[in-house]
CSV table of C-alpha atoms in Angstrom, one decimal:
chain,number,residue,atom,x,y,z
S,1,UNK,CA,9.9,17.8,2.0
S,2,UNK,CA,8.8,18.0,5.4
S,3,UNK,CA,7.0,15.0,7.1
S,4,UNK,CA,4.4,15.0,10.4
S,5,UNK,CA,3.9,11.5,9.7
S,6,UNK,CA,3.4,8.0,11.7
S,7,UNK,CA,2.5,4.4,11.2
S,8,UNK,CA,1.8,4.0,7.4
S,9,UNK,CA,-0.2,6.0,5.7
S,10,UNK,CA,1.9,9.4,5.2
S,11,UNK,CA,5.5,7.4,5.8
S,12,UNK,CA,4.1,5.3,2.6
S,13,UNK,CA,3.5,8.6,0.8
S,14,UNK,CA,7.2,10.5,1.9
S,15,UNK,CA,9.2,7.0,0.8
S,16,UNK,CA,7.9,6.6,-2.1
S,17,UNK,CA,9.0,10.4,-3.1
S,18,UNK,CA,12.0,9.7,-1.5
S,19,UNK,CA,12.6,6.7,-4.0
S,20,UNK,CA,12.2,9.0,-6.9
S,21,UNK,CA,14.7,11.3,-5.1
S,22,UNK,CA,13.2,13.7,-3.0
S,23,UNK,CA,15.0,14.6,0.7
S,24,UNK,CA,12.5,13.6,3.1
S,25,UNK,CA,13.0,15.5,6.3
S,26,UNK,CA,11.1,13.5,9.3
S,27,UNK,CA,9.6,15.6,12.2
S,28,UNK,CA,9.5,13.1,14.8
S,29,UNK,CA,8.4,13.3,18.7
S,30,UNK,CA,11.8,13.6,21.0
S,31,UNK,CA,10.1,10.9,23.2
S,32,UNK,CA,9.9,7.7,21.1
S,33,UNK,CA,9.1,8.9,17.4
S,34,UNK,CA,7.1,7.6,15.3
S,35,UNK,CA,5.0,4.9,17.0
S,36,UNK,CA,5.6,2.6,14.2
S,37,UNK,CA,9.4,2.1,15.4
S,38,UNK,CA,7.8,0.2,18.7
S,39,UNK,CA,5.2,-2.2,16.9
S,40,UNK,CA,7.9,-5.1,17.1
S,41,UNK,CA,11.4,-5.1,17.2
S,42,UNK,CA,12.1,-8.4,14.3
S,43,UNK,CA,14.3,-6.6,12.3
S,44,UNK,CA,17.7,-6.5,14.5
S,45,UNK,CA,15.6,-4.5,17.5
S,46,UNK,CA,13.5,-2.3,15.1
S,47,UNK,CA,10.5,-2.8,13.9
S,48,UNK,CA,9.2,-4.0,10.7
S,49,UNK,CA,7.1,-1.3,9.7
S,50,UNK,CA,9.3,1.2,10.2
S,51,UNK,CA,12.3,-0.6,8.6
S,52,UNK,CA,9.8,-1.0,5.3
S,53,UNK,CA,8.2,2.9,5.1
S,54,UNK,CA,11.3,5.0,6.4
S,55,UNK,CA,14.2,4.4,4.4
S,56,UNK,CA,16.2,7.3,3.0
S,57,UNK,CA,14.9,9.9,5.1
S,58,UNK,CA,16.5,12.3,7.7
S,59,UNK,CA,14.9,12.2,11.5
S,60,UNK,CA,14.9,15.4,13.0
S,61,UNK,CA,13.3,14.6,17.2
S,62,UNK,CA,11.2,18.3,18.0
S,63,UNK,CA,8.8,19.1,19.8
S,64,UNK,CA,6.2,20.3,18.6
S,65,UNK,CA,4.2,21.2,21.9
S,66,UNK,CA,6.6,23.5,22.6
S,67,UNK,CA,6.7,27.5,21.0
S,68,UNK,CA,10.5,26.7,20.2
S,69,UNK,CA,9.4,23.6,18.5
S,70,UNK,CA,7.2,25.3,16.5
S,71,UNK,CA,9.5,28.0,15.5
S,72,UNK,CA,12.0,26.0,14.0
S,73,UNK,CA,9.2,23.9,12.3
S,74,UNK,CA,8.5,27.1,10.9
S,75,UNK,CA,11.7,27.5,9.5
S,76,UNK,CA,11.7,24.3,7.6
S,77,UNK,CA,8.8,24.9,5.9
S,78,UNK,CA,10.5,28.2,4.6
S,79,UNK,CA,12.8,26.0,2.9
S,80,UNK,CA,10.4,23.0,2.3
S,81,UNK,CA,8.3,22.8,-1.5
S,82,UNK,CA,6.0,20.1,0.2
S,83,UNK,CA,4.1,19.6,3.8
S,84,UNK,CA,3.0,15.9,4.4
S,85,UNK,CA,1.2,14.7,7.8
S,86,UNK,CA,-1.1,12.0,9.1
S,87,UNK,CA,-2.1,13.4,12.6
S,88,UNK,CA,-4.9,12.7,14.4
S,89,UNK,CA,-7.9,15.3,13.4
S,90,UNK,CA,-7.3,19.0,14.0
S,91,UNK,CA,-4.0,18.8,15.5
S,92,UNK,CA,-2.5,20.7,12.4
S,93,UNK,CA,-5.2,22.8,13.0
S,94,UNK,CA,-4.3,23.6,17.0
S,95,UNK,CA,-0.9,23.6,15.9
S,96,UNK,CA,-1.4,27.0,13.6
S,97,UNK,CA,-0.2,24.9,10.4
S,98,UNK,CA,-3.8,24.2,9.1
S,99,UNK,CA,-3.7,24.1,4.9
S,100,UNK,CA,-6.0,27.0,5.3
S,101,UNK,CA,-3.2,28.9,7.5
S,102,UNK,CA,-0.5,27.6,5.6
S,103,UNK,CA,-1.7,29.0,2.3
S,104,UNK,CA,-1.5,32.5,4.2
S,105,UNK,CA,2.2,32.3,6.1
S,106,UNK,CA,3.9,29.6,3.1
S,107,UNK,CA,1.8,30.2,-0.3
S,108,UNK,CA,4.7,27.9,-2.6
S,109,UNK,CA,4.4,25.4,0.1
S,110,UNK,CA,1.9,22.1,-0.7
S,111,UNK,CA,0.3,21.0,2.4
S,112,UNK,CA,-0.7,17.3,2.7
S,113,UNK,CA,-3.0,15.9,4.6
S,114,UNK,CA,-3.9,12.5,4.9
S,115,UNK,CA,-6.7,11.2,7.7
S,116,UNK,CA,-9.8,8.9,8.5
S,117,UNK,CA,-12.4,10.4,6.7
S,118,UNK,CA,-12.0,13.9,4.8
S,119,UNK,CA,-13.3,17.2,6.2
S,120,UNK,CA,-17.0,17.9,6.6
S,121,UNK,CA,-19.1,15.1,7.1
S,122,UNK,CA,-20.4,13.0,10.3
S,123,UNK,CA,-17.3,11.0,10.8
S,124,UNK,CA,-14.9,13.6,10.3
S,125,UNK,CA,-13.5,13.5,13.8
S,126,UNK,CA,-12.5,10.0,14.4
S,127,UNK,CA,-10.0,8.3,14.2
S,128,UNK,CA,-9.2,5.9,11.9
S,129,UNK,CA,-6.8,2.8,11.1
S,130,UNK,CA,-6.7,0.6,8.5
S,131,UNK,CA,-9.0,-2.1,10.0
S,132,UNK,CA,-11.9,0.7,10.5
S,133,UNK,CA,-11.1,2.1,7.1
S,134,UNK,CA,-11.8,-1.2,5.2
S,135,UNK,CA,-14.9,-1.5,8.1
S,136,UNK,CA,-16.5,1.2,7.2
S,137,UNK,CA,-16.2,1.4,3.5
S,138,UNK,CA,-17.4,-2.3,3.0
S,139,UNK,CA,-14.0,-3.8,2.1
S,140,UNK,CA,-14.2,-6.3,4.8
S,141,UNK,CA,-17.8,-7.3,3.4
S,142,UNK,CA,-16.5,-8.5,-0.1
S,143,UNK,CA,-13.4,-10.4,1.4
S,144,UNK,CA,-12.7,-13.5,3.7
S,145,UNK,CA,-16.0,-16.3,3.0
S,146,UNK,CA,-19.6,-15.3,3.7
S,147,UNK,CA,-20.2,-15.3,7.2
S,148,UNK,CA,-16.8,-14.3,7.8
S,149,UNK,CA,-15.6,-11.5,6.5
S,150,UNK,CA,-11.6,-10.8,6.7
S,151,UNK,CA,-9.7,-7.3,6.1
S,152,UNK,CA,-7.7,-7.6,3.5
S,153,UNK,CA,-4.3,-8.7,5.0
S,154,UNK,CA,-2.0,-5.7,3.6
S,155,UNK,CA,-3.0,-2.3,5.4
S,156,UNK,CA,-4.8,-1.4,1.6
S,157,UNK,CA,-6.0,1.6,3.0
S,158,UNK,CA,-2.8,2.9,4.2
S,159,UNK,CA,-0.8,2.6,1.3
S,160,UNK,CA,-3.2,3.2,-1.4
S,161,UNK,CA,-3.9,6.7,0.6
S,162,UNK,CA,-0.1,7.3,0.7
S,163,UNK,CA,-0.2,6.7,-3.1
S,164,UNK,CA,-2.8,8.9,-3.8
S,165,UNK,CA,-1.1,11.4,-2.0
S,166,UNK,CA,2.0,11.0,-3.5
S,167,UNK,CA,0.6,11.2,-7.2
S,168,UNK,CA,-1.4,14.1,-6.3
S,169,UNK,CA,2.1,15.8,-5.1
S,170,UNK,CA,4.1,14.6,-8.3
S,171,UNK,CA,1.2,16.8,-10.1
S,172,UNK,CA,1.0,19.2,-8.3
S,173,UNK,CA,5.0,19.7,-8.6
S,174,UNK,CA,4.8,18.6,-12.2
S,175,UNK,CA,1.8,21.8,-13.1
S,176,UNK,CA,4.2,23.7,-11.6
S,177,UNK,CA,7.2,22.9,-13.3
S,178,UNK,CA,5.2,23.7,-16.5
S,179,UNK,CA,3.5,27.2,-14.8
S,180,UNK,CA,0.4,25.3,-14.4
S,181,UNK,CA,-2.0,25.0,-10.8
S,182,UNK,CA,-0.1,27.5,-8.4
S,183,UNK,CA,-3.8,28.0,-7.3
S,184,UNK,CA,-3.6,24.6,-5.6
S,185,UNK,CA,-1.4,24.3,-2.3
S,186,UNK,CA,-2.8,21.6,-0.5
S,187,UNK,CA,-4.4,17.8,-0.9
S,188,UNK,CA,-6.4,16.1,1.8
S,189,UNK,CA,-6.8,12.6,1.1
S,190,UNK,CA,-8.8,10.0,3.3
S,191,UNK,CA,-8.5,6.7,4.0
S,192,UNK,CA,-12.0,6.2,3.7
S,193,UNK,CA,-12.4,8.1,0.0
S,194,UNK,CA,-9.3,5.8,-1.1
S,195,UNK,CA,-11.1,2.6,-0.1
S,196,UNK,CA,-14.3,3.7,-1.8
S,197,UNK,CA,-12.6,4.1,-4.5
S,198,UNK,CA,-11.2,0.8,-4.7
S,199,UNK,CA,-14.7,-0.5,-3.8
S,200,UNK,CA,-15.6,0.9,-7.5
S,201,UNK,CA,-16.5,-2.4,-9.3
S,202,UNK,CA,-18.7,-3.8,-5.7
S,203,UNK,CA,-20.3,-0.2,-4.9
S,204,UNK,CA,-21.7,-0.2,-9.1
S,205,UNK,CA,-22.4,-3.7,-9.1
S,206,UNK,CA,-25.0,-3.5,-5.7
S,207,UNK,CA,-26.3,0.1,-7.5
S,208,UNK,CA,-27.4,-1.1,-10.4
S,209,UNK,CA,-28.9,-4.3,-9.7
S,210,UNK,CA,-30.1,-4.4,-6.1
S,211,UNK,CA,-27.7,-7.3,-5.2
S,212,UNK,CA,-24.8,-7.4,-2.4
S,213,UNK,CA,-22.0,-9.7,-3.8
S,214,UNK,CA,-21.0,-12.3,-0.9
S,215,UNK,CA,-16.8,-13.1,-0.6
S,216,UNK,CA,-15.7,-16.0,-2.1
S,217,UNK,CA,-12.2,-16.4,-0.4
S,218,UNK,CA,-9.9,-16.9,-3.0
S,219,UNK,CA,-12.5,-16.5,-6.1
S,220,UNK,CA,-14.1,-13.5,-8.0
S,221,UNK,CA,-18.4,-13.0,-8.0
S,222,UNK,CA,-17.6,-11.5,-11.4
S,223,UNK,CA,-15.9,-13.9,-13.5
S,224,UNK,CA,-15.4,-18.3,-13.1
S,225,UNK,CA,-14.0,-20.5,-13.0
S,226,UNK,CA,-11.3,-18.2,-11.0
S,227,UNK,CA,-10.0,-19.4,-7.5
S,228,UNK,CA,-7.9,-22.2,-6.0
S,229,UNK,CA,-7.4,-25.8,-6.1
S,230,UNK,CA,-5.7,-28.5,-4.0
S,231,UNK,CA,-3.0,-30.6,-6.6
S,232,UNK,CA,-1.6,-34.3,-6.0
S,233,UNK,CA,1.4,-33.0,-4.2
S,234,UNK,CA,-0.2,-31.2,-1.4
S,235,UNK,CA,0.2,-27.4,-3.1
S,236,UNK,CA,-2.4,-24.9,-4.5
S,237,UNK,CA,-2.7,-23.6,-8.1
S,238,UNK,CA,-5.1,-21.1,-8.5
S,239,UNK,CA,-6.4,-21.0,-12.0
S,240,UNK,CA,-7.9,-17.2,-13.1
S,241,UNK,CA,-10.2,-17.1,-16.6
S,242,UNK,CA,-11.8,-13.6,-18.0
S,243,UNK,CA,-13.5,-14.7,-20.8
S,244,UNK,CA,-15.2,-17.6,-22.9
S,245,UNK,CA,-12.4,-18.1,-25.1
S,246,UNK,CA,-10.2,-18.8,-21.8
S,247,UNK,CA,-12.8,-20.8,-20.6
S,248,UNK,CA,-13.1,-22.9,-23.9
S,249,UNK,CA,-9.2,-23.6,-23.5
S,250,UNK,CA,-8.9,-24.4,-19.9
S,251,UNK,CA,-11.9,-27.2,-20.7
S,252,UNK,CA,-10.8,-28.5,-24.0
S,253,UNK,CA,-6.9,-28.5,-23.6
S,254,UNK,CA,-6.3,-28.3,-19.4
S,255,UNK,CA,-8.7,-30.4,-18.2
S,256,UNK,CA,-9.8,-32.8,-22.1
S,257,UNK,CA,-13.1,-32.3,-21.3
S,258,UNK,CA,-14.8,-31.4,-24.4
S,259,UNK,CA,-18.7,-32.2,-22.7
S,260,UNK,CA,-18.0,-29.6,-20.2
S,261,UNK,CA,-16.9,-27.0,-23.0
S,262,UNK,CA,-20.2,-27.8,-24.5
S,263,UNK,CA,-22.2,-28.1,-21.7
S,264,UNK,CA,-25.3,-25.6,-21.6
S,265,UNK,CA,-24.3,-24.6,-17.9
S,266,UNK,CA,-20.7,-23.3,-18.6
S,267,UNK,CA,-21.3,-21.6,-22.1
S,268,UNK,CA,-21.1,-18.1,-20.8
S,269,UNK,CA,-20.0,-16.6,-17.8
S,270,UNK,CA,-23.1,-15.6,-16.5
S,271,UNK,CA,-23.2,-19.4,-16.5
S,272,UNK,CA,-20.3,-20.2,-15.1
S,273,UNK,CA,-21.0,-17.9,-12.2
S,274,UNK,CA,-24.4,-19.7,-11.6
S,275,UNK,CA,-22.9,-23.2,-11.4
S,276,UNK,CA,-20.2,-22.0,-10.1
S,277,UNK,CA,-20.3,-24.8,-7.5
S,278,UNK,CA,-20.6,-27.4,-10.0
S,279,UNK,CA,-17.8,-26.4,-12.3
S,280,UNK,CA,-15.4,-26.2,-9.0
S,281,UNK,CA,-15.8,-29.6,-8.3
S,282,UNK,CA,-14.7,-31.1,-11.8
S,283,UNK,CA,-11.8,-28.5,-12.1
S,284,UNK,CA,-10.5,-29.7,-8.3
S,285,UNK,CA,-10.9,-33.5,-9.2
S,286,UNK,CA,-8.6,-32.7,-11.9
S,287,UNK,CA,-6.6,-31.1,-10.1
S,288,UNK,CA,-6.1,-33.4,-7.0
S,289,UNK,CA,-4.7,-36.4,-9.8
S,290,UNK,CA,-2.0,-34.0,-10.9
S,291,UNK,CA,1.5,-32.8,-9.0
S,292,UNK,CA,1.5,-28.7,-9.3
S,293,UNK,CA,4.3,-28.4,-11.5
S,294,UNK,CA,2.3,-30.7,-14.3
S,295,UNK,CA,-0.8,-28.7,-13.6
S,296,UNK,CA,1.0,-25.5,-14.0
S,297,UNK,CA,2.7,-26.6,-17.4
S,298,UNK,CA,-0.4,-27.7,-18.8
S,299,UNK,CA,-2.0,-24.5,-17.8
S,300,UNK,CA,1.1,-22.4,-19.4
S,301,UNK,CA,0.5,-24.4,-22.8
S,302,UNK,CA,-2.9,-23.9,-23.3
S,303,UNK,CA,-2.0,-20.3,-22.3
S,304,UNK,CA,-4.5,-20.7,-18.9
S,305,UNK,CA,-3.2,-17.8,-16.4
S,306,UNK,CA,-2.6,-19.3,-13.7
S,307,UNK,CA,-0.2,-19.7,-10.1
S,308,UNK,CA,1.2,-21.0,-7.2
S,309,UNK,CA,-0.4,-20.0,-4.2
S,310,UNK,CA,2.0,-19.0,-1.5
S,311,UNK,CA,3.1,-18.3,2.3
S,312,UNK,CA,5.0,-14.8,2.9
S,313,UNK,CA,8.0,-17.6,3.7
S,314,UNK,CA,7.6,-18.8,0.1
S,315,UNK,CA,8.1,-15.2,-1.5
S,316,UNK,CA,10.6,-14.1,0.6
S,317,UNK,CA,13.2,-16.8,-1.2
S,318,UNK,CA,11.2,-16.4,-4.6
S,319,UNK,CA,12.8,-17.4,-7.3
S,320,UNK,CA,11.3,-14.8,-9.6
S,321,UNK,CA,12.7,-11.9,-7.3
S,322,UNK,CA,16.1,-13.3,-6.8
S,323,UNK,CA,16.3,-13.3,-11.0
S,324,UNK,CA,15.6,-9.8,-11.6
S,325,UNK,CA,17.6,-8.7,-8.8
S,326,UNK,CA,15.1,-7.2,-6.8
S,327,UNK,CA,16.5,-6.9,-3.6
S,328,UNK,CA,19.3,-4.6,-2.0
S,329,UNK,CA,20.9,-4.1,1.0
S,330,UNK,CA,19.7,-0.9,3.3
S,331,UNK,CA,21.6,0.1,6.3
S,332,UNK,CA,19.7,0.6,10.2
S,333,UNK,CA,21.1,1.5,13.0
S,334,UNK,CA,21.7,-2.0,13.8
S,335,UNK,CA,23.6,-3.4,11.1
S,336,UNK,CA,22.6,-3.6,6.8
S,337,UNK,CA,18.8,-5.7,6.3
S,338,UNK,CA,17.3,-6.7,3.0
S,339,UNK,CA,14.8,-4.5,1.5
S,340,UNK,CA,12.7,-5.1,-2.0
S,341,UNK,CA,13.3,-1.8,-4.8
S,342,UNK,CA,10.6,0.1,-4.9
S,343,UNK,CA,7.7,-1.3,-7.8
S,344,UNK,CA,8.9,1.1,-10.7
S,345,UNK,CA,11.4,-0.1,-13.0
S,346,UNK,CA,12.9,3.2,-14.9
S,347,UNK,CA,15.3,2.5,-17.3
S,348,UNK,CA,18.9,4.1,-15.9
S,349,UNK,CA,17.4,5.2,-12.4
S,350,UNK,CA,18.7,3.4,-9.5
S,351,UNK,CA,16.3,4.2,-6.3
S,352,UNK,CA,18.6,5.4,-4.0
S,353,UNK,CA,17.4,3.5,-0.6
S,354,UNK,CA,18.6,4.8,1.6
S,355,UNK,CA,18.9,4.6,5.7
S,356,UNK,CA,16.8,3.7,8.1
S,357,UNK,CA,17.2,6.8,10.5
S,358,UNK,CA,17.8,6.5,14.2
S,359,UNK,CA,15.2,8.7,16.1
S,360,UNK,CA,17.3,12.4,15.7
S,361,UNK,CA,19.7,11.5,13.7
S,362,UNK,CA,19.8,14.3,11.6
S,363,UNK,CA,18.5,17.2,14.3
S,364,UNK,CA,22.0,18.9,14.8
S,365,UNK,CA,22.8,18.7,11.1
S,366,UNK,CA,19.5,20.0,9.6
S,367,UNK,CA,19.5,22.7,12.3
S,368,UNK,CA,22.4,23.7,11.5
S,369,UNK,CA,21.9,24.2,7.8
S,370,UNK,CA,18.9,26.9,9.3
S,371,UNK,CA,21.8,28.5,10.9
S,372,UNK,CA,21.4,27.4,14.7
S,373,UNK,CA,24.9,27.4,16.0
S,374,UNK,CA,25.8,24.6,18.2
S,375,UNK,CA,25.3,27.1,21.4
S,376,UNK,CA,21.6,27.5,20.5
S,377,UNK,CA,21.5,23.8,19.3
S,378,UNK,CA,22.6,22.8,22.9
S,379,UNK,CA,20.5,25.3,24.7
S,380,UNK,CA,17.5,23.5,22.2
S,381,UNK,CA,18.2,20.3,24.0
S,382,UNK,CA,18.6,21.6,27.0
S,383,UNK,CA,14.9,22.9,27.1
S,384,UNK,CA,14.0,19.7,25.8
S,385,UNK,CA,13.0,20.7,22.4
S,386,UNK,CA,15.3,18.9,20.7
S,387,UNK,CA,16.6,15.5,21.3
């Protein structure tokens, strides 16, 4: 597999092949890389991004404005089953390597291309980042408090694209293995489509009944009581209920409040949510008179889902990830860092995480496998196509 990639979106995709075992070859710019190495430099010089989405694969530095750069670009993609890239809009296109052209010159090879907004509408030229992404497809609307609306604080349209993208590849791969879709060689995915998508339950609720839903921070416009609550002991529990039978338990055996479990505001959710404001204050008074860890008992007994909110600092020591032995060691070029397994447990596969490349790493070595001797690898660096 062969990656144009930077930042997030299409590194996101390649790793998460790469955790199921794909060789992830990484086409970056001679001067720099991938921009996502320079964001910050926390992680022993390199930056965090990079350290999280690049694991495992091989760097080769090219460059791809120049005809030689292309050329042996070329010749990895005669050897490469899948194309992935995140450039900016229509540089695949200027750089001859457009799906439409590929299908021509490589017809085994799956192009990927993930950007802003999918071919042939309006906004099919800009540029997009995560922040505009969730902008544009109401995201931002739905989150933070009403009046100030937040982006979500992961880059959700990032990875979910690179998700997308990577399913869509695993099927493609997987038709093929079984003889199936060798009509389809490429994938576009947008960042925009992917957050629409995951605006599904917001984008049917307006449709249908005329009404926006305003954020509620930490809470739900669909369902209540469902949110977060200060306890004795200066922590938050946040308390989550789908149904009247949950609600019925939280009232009866939580809080002992059999009147509010047969109080005419709360019987239904529909209800709930209308006084919602109401019920929030007699679950937080309850609340406040109790330390977290009785709050949290209690809640686990009368089988109330419910947790602990915390700080980034909080789940980095979590106990919960230390148990199952979640984390591993990955090596950089500065020395081995901690680094979570990827999210799919499969029983007697053992992701492989792998390296975090140094910028070029890898150039003489996969060159070499397309049969450059180290003369023409040398004369390659000498023109400054290779670094």
């Amino acid at each position: 597999m062969v990656a144009l990639e930077q930042a997030v979106s299409a590194p996101m995709c390649t790793r998460t092949l790469g955790d199921f075992g794909a060789r992830v070859v990484k086409v970056e710019n001679p001067h720099g890389g991938d921009f996502a190495r320079h964001y910050d430099d926390v992680v022993r010089g390199l930056g965090a991004h990079f350290v999280w989405l690049n694991r495992g694969k091989e760097s080769v530095a090219l460059d791809l404005k120049h005809p030689d750069g292309i050329a042996v670009l070329r010749r990895l993609l005669d050897r490469a089953d899948v194309l992935v890239s995140n450039l900016t809009p229509g540089t695949t296109a200027r750089l001859g390597l457009s799906p439409a052209e590929l299908a021509v010159s490589h017809p085994e090879l799956i192009a990927v291309e993930i950007d802003g907004y999918g071919p042939g509408g309006p906004l099919s030229h800009k540029r997009a980042y995560d922040l505009l992404a969730q902008a544009e497809s109401g995201a931002c609307s739905v989150t933070g408090r009403q009046g100030a609306p937040a982006k979500a604080g992961p880059p959700m349209a990032d990875v979910c694209s690179g998700l997308y993208a990577a399913m869509s590849v695993m099927a493609l791969l997987c038709g093929r293995g079984r003889g199936q879709s060798r009509g389809f060689s490429s994938v576009a995915v947008s960042l925009f489509d992917t957050m629409t998508e995951l605006m599904g339950y917001p984008l049917t609720y307006t449709q249908h009944s005329g009404v926006e839903q305003q954020p509620l921070g930490m809470g739900s416009p669909a369902v209540a009581p469902y949110g977060s609550y200060g306890t004795a002991d200066g922590h938050t529990v946040v308390f989550g209920t789908t149904n009247d039978r949950e609600w019925q338990r939280l009232a009866r055996e939580l809080l002992e409040r059999p009147d509010l479990a047969d109080d005419a505001r709360f019987r239904s959710n529909a209800d709930r949510l209308e006084h919602r404001e109401a019920l929030d204050v007699e679950i937080a008074a309850w609340c406040r008179r109790h330390d977290l860890a009785y709050v949290q008992k209690r809640a686990d007994a009368a089988g109330i889902g419910n947790a602990r909110y915390n700080t980034t600092g909080d789940v980095v020591a979590h106990p919960h990830l230390v148990a199952r032995d979640r984390w591993r060691s990955v090596d950089t070029p500065s020395g081995p860092v901690r680094a979570l397994l990827p999210p799919p447990v499969i029983d007697g596969y053992e992701p492989p995480m792998g390296a975090i490349p140094e910028l070029g790493r890898h150039t003489d070595a996969v060159l070499g496998e397309l049969g450059l001797d180290a003369g023409e690898i040398a004369a390659l660096r000498e023109r400054g196509v290779v670094a």
